[in-house]
mmCIF file with all atom_site columns, C-alpha atoms in Angstrom:
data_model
loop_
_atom_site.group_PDB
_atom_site.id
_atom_site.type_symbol
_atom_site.label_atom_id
_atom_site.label_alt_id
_atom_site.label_comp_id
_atom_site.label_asym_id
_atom_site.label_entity_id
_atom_site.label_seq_id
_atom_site.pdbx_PDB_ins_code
_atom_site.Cartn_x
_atom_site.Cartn_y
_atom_site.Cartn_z
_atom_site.occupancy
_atom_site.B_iso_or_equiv
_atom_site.pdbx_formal_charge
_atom_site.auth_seq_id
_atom_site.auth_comp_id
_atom_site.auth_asym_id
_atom_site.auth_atom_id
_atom_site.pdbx_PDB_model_num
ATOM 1   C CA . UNK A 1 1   ? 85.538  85.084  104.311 1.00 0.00 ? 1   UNK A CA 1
ATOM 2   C CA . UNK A 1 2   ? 86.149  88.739  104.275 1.00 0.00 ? 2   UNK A CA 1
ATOM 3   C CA . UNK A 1 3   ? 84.141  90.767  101.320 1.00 0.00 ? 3   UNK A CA 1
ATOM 4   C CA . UNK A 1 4   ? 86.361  92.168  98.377  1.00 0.00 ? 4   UNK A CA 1
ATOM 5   C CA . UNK A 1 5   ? 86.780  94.987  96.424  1.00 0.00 ? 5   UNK A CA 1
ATOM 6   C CA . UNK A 1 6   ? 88.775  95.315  93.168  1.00 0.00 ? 6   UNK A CA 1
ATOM 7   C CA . UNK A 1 7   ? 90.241  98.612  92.495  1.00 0.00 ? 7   UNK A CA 1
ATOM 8   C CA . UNK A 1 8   ? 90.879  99.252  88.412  1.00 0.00 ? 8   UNK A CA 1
ATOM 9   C CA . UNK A 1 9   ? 93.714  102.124 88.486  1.00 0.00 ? 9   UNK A CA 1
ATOM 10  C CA . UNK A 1 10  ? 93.660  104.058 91.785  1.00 0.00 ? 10  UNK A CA 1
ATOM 11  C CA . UNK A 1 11  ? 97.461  104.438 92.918  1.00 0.00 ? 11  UNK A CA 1
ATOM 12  C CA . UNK A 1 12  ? 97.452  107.686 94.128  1.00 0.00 ? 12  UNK A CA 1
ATOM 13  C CA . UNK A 1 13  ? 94.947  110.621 95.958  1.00 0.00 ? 13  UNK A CA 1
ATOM 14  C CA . UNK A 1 14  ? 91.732  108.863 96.108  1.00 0.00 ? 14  UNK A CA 1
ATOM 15  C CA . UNK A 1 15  ? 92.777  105.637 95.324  1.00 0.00 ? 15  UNK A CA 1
ATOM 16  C CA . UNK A 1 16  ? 94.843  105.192 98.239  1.00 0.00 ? 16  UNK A CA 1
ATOM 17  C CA . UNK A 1 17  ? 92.962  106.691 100.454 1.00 0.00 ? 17  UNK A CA 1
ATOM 18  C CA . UNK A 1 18  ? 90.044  104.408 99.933  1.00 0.00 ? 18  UNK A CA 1
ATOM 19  C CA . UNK A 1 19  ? 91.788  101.324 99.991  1.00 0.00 ? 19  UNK A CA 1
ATOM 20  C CA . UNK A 1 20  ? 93.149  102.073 103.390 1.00 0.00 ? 20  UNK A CA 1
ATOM 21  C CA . UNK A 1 21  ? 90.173  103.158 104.495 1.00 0.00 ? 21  UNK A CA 1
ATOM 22  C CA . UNK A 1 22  ? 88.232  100.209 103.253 1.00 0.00 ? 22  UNK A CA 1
ATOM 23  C CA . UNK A 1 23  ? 91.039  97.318  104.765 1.00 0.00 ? 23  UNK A CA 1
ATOM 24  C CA . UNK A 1 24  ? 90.411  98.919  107.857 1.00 0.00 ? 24  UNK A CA 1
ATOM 25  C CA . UNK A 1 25  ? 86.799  98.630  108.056 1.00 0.00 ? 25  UNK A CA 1
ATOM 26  C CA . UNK A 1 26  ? 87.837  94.916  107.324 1.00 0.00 ? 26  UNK A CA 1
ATOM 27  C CA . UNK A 1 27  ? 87.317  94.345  103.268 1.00 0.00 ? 27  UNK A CA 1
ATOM 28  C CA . UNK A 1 28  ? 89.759  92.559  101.258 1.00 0.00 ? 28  UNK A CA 1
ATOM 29  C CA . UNK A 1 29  ? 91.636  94.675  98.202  1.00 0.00 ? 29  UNK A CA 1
ATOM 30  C CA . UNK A 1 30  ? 92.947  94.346  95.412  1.00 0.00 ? 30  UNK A CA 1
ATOM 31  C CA . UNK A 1 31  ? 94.174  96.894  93.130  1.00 0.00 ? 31  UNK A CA 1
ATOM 32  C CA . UNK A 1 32  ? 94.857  96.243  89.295  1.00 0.00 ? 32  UNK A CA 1
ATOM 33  C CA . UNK A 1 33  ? 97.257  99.247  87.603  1.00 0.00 ? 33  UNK A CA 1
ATOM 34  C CA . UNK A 1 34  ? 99.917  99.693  85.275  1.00 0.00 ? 34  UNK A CA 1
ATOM 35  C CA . UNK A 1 35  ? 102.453 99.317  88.423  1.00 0.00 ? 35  UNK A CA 1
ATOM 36  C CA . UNK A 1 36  ? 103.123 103.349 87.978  1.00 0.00 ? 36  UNK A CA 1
ATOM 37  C CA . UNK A 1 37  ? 103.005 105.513 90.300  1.00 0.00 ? 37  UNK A CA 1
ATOM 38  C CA . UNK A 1 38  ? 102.448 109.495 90.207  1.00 0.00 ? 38  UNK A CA 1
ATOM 39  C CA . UNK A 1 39  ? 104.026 112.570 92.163  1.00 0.00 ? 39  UNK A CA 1
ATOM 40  C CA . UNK A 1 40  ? 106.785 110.618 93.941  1.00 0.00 ? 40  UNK A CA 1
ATOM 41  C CA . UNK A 1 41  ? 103.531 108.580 96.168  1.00 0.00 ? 41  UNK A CA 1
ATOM 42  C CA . UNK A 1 42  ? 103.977 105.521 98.053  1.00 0.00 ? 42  UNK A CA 1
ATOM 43  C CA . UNK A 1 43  ? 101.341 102.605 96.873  1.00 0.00 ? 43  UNK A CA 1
ATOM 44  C CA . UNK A 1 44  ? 99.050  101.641 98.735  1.00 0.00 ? 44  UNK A CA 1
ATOM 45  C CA . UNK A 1 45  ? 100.109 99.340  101.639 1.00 0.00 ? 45  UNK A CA 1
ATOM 46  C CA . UNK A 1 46  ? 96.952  97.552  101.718 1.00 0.00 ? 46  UNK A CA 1
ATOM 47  C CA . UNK A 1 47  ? 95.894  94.818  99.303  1.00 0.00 ? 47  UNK A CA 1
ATOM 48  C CA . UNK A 1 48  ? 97.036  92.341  96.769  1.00 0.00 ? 48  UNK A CA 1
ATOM 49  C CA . UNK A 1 49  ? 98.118  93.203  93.096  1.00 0.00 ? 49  UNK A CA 1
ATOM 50  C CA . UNK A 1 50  ? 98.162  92.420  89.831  1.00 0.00 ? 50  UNK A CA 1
ATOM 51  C CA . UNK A 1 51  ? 99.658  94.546  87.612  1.00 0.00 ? 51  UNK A CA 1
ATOM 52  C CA . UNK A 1 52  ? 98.002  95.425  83.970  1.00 0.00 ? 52  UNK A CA 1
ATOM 53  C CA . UNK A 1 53  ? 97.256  97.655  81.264  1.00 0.00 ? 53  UNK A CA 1
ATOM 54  C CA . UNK A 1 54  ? 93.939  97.926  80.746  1.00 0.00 ? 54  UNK A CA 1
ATOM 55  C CA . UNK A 1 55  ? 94.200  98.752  77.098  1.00 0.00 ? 55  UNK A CA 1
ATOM 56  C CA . UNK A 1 56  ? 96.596  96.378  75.788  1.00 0.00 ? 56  UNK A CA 1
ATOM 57  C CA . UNK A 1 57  ? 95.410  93.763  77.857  1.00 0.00 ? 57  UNK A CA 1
ATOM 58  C CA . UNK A 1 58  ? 91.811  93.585  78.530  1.00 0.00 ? 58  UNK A CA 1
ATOM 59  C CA . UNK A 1 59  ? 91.592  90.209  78.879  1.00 0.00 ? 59  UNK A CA 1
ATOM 60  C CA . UNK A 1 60  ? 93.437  90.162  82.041  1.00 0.00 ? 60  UNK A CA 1
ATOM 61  C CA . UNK A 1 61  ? 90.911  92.552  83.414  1.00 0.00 ? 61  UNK A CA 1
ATOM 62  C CA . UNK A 1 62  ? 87.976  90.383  82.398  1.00 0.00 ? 62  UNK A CA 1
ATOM 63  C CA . UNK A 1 63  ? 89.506  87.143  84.228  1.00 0.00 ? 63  UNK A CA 1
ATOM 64  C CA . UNK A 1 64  ? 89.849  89.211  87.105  1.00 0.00 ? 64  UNK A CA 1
ATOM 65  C CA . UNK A 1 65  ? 86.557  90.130  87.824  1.00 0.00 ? 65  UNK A CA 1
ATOM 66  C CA . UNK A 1 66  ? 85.566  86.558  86.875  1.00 0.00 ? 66  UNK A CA 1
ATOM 67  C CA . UNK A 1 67  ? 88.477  84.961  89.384  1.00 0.00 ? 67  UNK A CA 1
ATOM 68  C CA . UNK A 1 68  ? 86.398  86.066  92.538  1.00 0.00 ? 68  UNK A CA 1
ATOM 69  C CA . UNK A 1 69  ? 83.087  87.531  93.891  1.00 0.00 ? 69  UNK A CA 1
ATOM 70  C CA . UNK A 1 70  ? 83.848  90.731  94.440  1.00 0.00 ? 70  UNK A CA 1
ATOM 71  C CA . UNK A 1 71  ? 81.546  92.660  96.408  1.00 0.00 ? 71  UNK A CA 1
ATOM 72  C CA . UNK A 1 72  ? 82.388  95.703  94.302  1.00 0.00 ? 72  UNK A CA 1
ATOM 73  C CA . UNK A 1 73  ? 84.508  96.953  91.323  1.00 0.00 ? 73  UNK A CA 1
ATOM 74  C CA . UNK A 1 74  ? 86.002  100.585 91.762  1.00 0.00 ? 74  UNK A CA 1
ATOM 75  C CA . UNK A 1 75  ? 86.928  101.993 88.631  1.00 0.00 ? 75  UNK A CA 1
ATOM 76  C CA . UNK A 1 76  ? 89.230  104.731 88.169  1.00 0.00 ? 76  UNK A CA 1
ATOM 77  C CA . UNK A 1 77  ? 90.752  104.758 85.024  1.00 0.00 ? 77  UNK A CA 1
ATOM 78  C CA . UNK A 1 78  ? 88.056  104.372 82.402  1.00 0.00 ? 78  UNK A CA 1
ATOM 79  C CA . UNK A 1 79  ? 88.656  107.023 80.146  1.00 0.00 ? 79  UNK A CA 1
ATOM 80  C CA . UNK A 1 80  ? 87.173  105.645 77.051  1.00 0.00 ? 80  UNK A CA 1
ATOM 81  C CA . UNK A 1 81  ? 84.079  103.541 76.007  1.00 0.00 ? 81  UNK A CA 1
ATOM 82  C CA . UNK A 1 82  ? 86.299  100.822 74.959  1.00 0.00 ? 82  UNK A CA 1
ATOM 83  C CA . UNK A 1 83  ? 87.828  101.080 78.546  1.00 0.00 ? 83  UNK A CA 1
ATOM 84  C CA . UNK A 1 84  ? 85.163  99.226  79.727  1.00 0.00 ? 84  UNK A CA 1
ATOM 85  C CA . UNK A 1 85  ? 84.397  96.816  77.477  1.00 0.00 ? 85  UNK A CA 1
ATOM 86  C CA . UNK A 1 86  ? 86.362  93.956  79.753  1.00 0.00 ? 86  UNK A CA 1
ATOM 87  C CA . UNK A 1 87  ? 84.374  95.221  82.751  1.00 0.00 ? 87  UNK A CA 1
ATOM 88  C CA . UNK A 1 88  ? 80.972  95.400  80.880  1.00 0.00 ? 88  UNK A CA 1
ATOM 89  C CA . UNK A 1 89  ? 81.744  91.325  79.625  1.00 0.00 ? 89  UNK A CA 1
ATOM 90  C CA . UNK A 1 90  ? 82.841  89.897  82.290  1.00 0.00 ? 90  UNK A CA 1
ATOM 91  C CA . UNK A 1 91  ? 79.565  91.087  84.160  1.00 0.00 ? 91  UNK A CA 1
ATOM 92  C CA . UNK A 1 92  ? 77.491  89.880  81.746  1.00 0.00 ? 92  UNK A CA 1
ATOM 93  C CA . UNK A 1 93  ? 79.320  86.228  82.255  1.00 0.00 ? 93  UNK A CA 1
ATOM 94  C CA . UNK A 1 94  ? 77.922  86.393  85.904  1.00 0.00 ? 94  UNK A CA 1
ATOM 95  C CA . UNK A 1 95  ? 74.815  85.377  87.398  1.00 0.00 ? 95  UNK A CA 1
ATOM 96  C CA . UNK A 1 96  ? 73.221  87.999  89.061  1.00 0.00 ? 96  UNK A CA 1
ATOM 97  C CA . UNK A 1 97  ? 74.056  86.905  92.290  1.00 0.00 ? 97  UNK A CA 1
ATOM 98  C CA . UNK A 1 98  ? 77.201  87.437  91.511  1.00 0.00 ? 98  UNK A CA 1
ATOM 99  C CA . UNK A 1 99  ? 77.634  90.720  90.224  1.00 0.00 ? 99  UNK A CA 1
ATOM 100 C CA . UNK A 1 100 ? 79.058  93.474  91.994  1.00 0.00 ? 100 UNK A CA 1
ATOM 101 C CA . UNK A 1 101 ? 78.759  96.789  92.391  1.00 0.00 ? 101 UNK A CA 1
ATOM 102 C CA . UNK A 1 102 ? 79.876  98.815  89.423  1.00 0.00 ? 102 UNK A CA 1
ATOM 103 C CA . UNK A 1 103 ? 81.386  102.446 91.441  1.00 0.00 ? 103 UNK A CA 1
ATOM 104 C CA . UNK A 1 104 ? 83.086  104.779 88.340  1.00 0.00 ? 104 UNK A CA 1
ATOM 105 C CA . UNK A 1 105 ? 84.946  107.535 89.659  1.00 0.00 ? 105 UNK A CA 1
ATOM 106 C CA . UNK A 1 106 ? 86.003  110.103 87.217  1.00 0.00 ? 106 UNK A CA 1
ATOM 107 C CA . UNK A 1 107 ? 89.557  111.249 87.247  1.00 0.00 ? 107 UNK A CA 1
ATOM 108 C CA . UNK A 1 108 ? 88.402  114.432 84.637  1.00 0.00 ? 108 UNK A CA 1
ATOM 109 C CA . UNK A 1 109 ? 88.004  116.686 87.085  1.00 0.00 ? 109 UNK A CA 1
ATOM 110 C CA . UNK A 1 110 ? 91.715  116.262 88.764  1.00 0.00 ? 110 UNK A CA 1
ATOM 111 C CA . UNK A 1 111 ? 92.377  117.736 85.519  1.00 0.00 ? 111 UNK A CA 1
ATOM 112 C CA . UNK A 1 112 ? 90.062  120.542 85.492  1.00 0.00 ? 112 UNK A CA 1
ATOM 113 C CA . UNK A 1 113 ? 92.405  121.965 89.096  1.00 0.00 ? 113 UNK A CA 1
ATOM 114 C CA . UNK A 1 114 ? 94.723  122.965 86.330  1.00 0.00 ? 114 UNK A CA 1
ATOM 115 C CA . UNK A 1 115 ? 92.445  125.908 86.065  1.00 0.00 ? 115 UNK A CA 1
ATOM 116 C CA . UNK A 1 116 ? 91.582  124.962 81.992  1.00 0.00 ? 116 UNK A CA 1
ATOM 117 C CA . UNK A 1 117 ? 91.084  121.801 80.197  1.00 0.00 ? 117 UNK A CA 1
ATOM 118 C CA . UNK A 1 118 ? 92.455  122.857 77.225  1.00 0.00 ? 118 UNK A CA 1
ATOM 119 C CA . UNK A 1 119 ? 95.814  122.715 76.896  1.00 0.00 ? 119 UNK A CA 1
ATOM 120 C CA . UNK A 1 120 ? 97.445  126.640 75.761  1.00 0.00 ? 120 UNK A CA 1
ATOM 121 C CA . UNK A 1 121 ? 99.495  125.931 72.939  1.00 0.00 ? 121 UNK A CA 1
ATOM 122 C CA . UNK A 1 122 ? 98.747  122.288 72.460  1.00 0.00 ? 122 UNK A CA 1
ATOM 123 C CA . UNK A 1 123 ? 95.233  122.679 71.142  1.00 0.00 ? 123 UNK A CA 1
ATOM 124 C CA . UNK A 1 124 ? 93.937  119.780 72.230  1.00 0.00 ? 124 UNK A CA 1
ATOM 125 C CA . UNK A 1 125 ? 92.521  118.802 75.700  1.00 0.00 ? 125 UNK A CA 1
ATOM 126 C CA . UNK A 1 126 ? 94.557  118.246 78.853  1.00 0.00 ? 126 UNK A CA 1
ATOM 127 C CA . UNK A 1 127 ? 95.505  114.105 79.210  1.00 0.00 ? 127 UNK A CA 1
ATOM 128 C CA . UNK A 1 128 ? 96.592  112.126 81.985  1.00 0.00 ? 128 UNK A CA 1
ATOM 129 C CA . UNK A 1 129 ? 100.684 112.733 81.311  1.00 0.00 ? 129 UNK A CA 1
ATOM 130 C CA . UNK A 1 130 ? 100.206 116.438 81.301  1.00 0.00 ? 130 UNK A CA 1
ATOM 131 C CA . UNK A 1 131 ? 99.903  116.541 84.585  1.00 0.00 ? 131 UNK A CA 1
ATOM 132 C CA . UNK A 1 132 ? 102.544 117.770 86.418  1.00 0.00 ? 132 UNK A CA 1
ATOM 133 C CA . UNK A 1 133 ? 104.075 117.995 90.006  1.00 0.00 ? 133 UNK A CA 1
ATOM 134 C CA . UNK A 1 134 ? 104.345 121.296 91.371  1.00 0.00 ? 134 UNK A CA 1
ATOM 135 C CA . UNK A 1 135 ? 107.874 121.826 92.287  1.00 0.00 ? 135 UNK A CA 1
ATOM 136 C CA . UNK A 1 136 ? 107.342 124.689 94.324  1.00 0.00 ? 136 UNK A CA 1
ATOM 137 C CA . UNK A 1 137 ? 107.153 122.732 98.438  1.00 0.00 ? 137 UNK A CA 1
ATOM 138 C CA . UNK A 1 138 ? 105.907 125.842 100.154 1.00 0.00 ? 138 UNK A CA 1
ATOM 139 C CA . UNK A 1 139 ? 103.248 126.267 97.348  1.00 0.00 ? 139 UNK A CA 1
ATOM 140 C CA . UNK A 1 140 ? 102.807 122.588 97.325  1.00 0.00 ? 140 UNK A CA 1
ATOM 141 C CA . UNK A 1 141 ? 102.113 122.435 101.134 1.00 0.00 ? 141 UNK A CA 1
ATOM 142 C CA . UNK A 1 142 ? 100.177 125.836 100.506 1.00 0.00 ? 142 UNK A CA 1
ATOM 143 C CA . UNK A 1 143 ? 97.359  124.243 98.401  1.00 0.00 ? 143 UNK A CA 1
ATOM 144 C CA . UNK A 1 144 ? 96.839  120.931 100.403 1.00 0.00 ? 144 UNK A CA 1
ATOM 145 C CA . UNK A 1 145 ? 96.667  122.553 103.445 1.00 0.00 ? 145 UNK A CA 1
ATOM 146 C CA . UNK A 1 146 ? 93.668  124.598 101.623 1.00 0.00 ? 146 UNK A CA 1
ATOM 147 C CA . UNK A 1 147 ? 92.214  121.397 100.115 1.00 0.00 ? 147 UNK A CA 1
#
């Protein structure tokens, strides 16, 4: 059998690209999200899902990372202690053996490309459903051809 990874969150940018990149090298993935999807992207092709909040239910997430041995956990969407509190028990239900790789990846600084993390005229710092699409296709095509 094929080695796993289980992606928490991760349906756009990085996400994607590292699930494609990682069923090509031959791993199994599977990606557990909300089922949304940001700036009009295609999911992932690759994988198996199961769709989930995180915050309203954890529980899901913990029986998850018990259901298989995953060879590592990618986590994308852990914005607050609590966050991982479903990760953090279902590791301690495994045998060492067993557990996998814990990879965070922090999604702050995807915010900080807004050029300030506070938000002008909110006052209060920039969150996940500020972020907006730039409607402009030449500037658009502008910035990722100097990414």
């Amino acid at each position: 059998m094929s080695e796993q990874v289980l992606l928490l969150g991760g349906t756009s940018f990085m996400g994607r690209a590292l699930s494609s990149l990682l069923t090509q090298r031959g791993l199994r993935v599977t990606h557990i999200n909300r089922g949304r999807r940001h700036w009009n992207s295609e999911p992932a092709k690759d994988g198996s899902w199961i769709e989930c909040d995180r915050r309203s239910e954890p529980e899901k997430i913990r029986k998850a990372i018990l259901a298989s041995r995953w060879t590592a956990v990618v986590d994308f969407t852990c914005f607050e202690p609590k966050d991982f509190e479903p990760v953090r028990a279902a590791f301690a239900e495994k045998n060492d053996e067993e557990k996998p790789f814990y990879i965070f990846i922090c999604t702050d600084n995807v915010y900080s490309a807004c050029g300030d993390f506070w938000m002008k005229g909110k006052e209060r710092l920039i969150v996940e459903s500020d972020a907006v699409r730039l409607q402009d296709e030449e500037l658009r095509k502008s910035w990722a051809e100097s990414d």
